[in-house]
XYZ file of C-alpha atoms in Angstrom:
158
model
C 157.971 47.163 147.117
C 160.930 45.650 147.378
C 164.502 47.615 150.030
C 167.586 48.396 148.698
C 170.484 46.757 150.095
C 172.087 48.713 152.862
C 176.111 47.564 152.046
C 178.194 47.950 155.218
C 181.753 46.279 152.277
C 182.413 46.645 148.998
C 181.480 43.778 146.882
C 183.967 45.127 144.069
C 187.368 45.809 146.231
C 186.493 43.843 149.726
C 187.438 47.130 151.692
C 185.716 46.959 155.001
C 183.257 48.960 156.660
C 183.749 51.614 153.856
C 180.556 51.633 151.569
C 178.722 55.968 151.997
C 175.677 56.099 151.115
C 175.903 59.306 149.149
C 172.302 61.972 147.928
C 172.273 64.056 145.327
C 175.103 62.570 142.901
C 175.259 63.929 139.257
C 176.450 60.997 136.457
C 177.114 61.537 133.223
C 175.699 59.184 131.160
C 176.513 57.921 127.363
C 174.698 55.385 125.070
C 176.077 52.811 123.257
C 173.641 53.648 120.180
C 174.924 56.204 117.434
C 174.325 59.884 117.590
C 173.096 60.050 121.184
C 175.378 62.422 122.929
C 176.372 62.093 126.579
C 173.905 62.878 129.101
C 173.169 63.482 132.719
C 171.063 63.419 135.651
C 171.152 64.367 139.008
C 169.176 63.758 142.045
C 170.287 59.973 142.329
C 171.269 58.764 145.484
C 173.767 55.337 146.429
C 176.106 53.599 147.880
C 179.489 54.850 147.350
C 182.655 53.165 148.401
C 185.043 55.323 149.681
C 188.556 53.372 148.405
C 187.351 52.455 145.539
C 184.884 54.911 144.202
C 182.556 52.423 142.927
C 179.052 51.924 144.167
C 175.209 50.699 143.944
C 172.185 53.496 143.117
C 169.258 53.134 144.513
C 165.932 51.724 142.797
C 164.296 54.616 142.598
C 168.089 56.113 140.624
C 167.973 53.087 138.633
C 164.468 53.689 137.186
C 165.101 57.488 136.665
C 168.142 56.960 134.888
C 167.023 54.961 132.824
C 163.555 57.292 132.310
C 166.301 59.854 130.818
C 168.047 57.168 129.225
C 164.604 56.614 126.984
C 164.061 60.081 127.450
C 167.538 61.086 125.322
C 166.691 58.287 122.952
C 162.941 59.084 121.823
C 164.761 62.949 121.121
C 167.300 60.914 118.849
C 164.313 58.839 116.893
C 162.826 61.956 115.849
C 165.644 62.980 113.846
C 165.969 58.879 112.399
C 161.720 58.789 111.708
C 159.539 59.627 109.333
C 156.210 60.866 110.336
C 154.596 57.950 108.729
C 156.154 55.561 110.647
C 154.853 57.194 114.491
C 151.507 56.493 115.600
C 149.576 59.174 117.488
C 148.689 57.283 121.257
C 145.260 57.441 121.014
C 145.979 55.074 118.095
C 148.074 52.422 120.101
C 146.040 52.379 123.273
C 142.624 51.946 120.822
C 144.176 49.227 119.468
C 145.728 47.617 122.604
C 143.116 48.231 124.189
C 144.301 50.278 127.554
C 144.126 53.994 128.462
C 146.038 56.266 126.813
C 147.549 56.874 130.434
C 148.486 53.967 130.519
C 150.370 54.091 126.748
C 152.089 57.233 128.717
C 153.479 55.203 131.362
C 154.521 52.626 129.064
C 156.733 55.473 127.299
C 157.919 56.813 130.835
C 158.983 53.479 131.728
C 160.947 52.558 128.434
C 158.645 49.710 127.639
C 157.426 51.265 124.715
C 159.336 53.456 121.750
C 158.740 56.473 121.557
C 160.320 59.180 119.313
C 159.608 63.118 121.172
C 158.932 66.602 118.488
C 159.967 69.753 118.449
C 157.079 70.514 120.809
C 157.607 68.081 123.260
C 154.466 65.563 121.643
C 155.912 62.018 122.260
C 154.396 59.321 119.671
C 155.199 55.930 119.832
C 156.473 54.248 117.143
C 154.182 52.234 114.105
C 156.914 49.377 115.167
C 155.662 49.010 119.307
C 152.138 48.666 117.754
C 153.167 45.432 115.670
C 155.710 43.835 118.862
C 153.061 44.865 121.080
C 150.698 42.969 119.137
C 152.731 40.066 118.405
C 153.502 39.497 123.031
C 149.720 40.067 123.484
C 148.973 36.835 120.709
C 151.790 34.784 122.536
C 150.687 35.029 125.208
C 147.530 33.665 124.410
C 148.648 31.013 122.487
C 149.974 30.212 126.028
C 146.870 29.796 127.212
C 145.426 26.588 127.000
C 141.807 26.409 127.460
C 138.966 24.844 129.999
C 136.331 22.164 128.788
C 133.532 23.613 131.786
C 131.875 20.816 131.260
C 134.149 18.643 131.321
C 135.579 20.391 134.660
C 132.074 20.514 136.144
C 131.682 16.662 135.544
C 134.897 15.945 137.036
C 133.756 17.899 140.181
C 130.428 16.610 140.535
C 132.327 13.173 139.875
C 134.617 14.356 143.641
């Protein structure tokens, strides 16, 4: 796993030896999407400039921010998405040939759009199945098939 950079001088304002390590930072985020209220993420950490206040969160904190953003978006999608446009994680896993655990991980990481119902039931969008199947098809098209008979003949000749 890659390490986070240790900041000493502020790259934003140029102040020397001004970066301070802070933990348990709470930040409020506003989404550009309509209908999503500002939300807070707590327990963040990173290096912040004592002069200008700008800073950099750790990768762990960035992942936490992204996960909360996806969660907030899922509540919004639950309000504007019809139930017929949702799938069960089991159905999606079967269609994609992956485990249900992988579907849940994809939702947690923000790789899969989903709606969260009142009972905290997370249901992926049908449109995501179409998108993911298309991505799989695109990857298959890029693979160049190997004629194993020709390969063996070339190997024998050398």
